[in-house]
Coordinates of C-alpha atoms in Angstrom, one line a residue:
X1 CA -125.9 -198.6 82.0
X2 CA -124.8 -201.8 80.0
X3 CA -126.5 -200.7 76.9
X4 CA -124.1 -197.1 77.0
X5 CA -121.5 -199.1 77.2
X6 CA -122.3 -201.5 74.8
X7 CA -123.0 -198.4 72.2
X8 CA -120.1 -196.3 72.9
X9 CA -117.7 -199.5 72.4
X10 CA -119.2 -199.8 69.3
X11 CA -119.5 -196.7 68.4
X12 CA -115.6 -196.7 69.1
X13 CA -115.0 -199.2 66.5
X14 CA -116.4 -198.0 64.0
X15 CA -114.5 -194.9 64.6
X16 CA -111.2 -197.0 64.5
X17 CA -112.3 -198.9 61.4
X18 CA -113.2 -195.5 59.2
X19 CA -109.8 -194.1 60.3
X20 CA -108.3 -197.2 59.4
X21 CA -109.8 -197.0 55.6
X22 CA -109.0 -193.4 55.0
X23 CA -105.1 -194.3 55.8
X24 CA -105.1 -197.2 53.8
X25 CA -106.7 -195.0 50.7
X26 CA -104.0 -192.0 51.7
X27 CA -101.2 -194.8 51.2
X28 CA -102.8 -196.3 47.9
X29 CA -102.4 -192.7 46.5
X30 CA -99.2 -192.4 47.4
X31 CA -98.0 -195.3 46.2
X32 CA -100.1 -194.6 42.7
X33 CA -98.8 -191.0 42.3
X34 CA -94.8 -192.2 42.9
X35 CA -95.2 -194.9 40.6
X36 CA -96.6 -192.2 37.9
X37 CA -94.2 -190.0 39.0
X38 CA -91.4 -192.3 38.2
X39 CA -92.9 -193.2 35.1
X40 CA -93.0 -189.4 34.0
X41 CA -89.0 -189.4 34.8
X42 CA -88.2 -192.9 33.1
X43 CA -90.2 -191.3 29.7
X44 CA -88.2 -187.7 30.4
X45 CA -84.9 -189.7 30.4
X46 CA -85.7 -191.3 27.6
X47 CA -86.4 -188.3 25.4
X48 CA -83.7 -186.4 26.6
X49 CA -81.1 -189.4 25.8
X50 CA -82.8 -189.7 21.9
X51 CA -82.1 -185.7 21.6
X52 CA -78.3 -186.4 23.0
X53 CA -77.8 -189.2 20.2
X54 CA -79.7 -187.1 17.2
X55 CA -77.7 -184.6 18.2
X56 CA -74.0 -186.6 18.5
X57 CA -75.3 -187.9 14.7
X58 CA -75.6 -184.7 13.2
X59 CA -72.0 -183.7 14.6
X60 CA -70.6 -186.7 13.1
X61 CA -72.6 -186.2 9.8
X62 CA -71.0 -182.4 9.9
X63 CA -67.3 -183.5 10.4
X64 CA -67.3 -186.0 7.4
X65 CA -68.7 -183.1 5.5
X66 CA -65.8 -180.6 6.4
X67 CA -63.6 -180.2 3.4
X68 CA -59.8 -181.6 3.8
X69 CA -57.0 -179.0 4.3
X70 CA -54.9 -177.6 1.3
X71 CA -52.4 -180.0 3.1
X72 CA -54.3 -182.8 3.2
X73 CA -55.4 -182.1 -0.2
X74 CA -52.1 -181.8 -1.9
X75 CA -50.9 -185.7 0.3
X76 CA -54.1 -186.8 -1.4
X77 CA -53.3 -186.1 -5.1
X78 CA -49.5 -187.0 -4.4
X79 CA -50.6 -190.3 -3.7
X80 CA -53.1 -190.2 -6.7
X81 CA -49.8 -189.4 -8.8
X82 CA -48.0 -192.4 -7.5
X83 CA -50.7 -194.7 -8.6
X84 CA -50.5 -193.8 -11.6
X85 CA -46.8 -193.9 -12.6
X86 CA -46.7 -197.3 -10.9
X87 CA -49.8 -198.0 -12.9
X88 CA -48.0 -196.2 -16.0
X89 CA -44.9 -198.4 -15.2
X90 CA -46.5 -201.8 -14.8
X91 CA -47.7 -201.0 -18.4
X92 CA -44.3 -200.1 -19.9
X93 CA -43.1 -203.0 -18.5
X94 CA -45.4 -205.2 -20.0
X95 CA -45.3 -203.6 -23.4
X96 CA -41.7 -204.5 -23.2
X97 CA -40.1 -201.2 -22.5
X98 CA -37.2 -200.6 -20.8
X99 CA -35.3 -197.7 -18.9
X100 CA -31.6 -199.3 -19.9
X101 CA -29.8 -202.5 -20.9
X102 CA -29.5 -203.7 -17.6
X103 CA -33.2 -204.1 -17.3
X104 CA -32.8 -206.2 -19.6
X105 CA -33.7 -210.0 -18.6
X106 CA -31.0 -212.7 -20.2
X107 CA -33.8 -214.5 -22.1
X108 CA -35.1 -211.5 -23.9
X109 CA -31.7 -210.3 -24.8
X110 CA -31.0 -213.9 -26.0
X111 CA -34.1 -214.0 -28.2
X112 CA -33.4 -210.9 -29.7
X113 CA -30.1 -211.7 -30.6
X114 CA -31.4 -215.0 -32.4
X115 CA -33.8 -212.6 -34.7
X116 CA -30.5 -211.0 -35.7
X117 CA -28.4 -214.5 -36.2
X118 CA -31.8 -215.4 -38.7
X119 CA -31.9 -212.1 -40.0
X120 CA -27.9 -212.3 -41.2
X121 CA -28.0 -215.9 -42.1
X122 CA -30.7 -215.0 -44.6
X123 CA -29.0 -211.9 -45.6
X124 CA -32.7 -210.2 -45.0
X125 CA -32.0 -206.6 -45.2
X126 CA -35.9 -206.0 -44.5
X127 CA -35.6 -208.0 -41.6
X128 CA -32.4 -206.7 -40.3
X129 CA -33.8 -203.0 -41.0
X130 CA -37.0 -204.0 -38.5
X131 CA -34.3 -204.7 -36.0
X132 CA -32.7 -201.4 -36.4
X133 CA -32.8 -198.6 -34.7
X134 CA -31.9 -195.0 -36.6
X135 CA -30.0 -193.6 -37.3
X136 CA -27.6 -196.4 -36.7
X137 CA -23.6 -196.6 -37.1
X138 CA -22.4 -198.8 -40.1
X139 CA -18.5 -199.4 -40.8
X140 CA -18.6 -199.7 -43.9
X141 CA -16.1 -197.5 -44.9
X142 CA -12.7 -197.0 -42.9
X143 CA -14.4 -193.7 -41.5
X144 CA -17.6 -195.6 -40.7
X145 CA -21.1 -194.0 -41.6
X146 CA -24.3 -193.3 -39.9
X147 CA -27.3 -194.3 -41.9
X148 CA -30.4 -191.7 -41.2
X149 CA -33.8 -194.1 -42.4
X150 CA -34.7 -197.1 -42.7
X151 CA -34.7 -196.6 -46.8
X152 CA -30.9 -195.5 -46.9
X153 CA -30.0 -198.5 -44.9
X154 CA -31.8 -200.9 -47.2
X155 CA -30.4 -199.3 -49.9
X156 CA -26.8 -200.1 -49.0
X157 CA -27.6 -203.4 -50.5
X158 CA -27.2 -206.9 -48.7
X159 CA -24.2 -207.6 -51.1
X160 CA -22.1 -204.8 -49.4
X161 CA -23.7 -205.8 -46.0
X162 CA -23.4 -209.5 -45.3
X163 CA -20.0 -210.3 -46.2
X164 CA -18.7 -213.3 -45.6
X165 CA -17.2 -212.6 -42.8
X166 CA -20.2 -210.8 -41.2
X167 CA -22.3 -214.0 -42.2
X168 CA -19.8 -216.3 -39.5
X169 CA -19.1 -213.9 -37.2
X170 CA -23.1 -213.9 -36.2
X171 CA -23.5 -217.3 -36.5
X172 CA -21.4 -218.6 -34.2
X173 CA -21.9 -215.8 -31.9
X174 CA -23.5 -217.4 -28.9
X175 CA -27.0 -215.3 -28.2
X176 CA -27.3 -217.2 -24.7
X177 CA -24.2 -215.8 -23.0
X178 CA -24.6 -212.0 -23.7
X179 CA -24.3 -209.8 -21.4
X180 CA -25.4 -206.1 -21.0
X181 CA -22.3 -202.9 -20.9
X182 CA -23.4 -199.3 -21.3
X183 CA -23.3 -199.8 -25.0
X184 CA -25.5 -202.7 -25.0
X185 CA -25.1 -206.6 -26.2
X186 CA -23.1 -207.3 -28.8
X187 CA -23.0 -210.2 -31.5
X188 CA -19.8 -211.6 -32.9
X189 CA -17.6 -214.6 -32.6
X190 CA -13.5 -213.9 -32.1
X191 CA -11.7 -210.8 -31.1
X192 CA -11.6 -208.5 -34.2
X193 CA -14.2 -209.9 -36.0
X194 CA -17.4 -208.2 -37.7
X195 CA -20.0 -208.0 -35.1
X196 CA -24.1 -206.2 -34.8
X197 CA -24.3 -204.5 -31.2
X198 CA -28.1 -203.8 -30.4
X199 CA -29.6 -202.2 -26.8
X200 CA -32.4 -199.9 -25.2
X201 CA -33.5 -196.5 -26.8
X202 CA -35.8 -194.8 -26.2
X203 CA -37.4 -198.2 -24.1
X204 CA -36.8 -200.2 -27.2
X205 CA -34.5 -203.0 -27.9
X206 CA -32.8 -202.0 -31.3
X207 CA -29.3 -202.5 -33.0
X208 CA -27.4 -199.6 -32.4
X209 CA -24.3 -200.7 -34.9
X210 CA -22.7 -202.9 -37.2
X211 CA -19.0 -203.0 -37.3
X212 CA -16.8 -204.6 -39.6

């Protein structure tokens, strides 16, 4: 009687202890196939969020290619046609052009007036002609004249030219004080005396007459 008893405990625990085993290796495979499982997702994810960005890339890649409008077009060589007069400007500027006398500065004015005053004072008609602009009005004559070239002004002879009243009207004309008028700057020293007016044409600083 014992010894029945005795097996059929036994044989009761081992029962208990296979059953045991099998649940513990059903719950190891669950665990191991959810942590696959979430490993699968985590690697889906991924791949789909790679595709997402290749595919924002090539959108962006598409919209810088799209050509501009006719508007946008016609702003952009607007803006290319500014540049370049301010460019084209700059450079006037600096080859000493200018658009009238007064854009003139006081020291250029001045310093061209002092090429004249040396230009008289040496009775240089070559000189003076360099500082000319033609044609160019010369009162000369009671009706005044207007010499066409360079050559016909030269040949009017520094004798007829720098008289001697012409010579000390320019020399003690005062270069430094000048100031610009539509007709330009003019040289001379006392009302009614001879005097050499010079200004802008055509960007260029030139004399424009000589009056006696």
């Amino acid at each position: 009687m014992k010894k029945r008893l005795v097996l059929c405990i036994v044989t009761a625990m081992m029962l208990t202890m296979t059953g045991c085993g099998q649940e513990k290796d059903s719950l190891e495979d669950v665990v191991y196939e959810d942590s696959v499982s979430e490993g699968n997702e985590t690697a889906d994810d991924a791949a789909a969020q790679e595709e997402e960005t290749d595919a924002a890339v090539q959108e962006g890649d598409a919209a810088d290619t799209t050509e501009p409008t006719a508007e946008e077009a016609a702003a952009g060589e607007e803006a290319d046609a500014d540049e370049q007069s301010a460019d084209e400007g700059a450079s006037e500027e600096s080859e000493g052009t200018y658009e009238d006398n007064f854009a003139v500065d006081t020291e250029t004015a001045a310093a061209f007036g002092k090429e004249i005053k040396e230009a008289v004072a040496a009775k240089d008609m070559e000189k003076l002609a360099d500082l000319t602009t033609f044609p160019v009005y010369v009162g000369l004559t009671e009706e005044g004249m207007v010499v066409e070239t360079r050559e016909d002004f030269i040949a009017l002879g520094a004798e007829k030219l720098f008289t001697e009243e012409m010579v000390q009207s320019i020399a003690g004309a005062d270069e430094k004080s000048l100031s610009p008028s539509m007709a330009g700057f003019t040289l001379y020293d006392g009302d009614d005396a001879p005097s050499i007016t010079f200004g802008v044409q055509e960007g260029k600083l030139g004399i424009s007459g000589i009056n006696y």
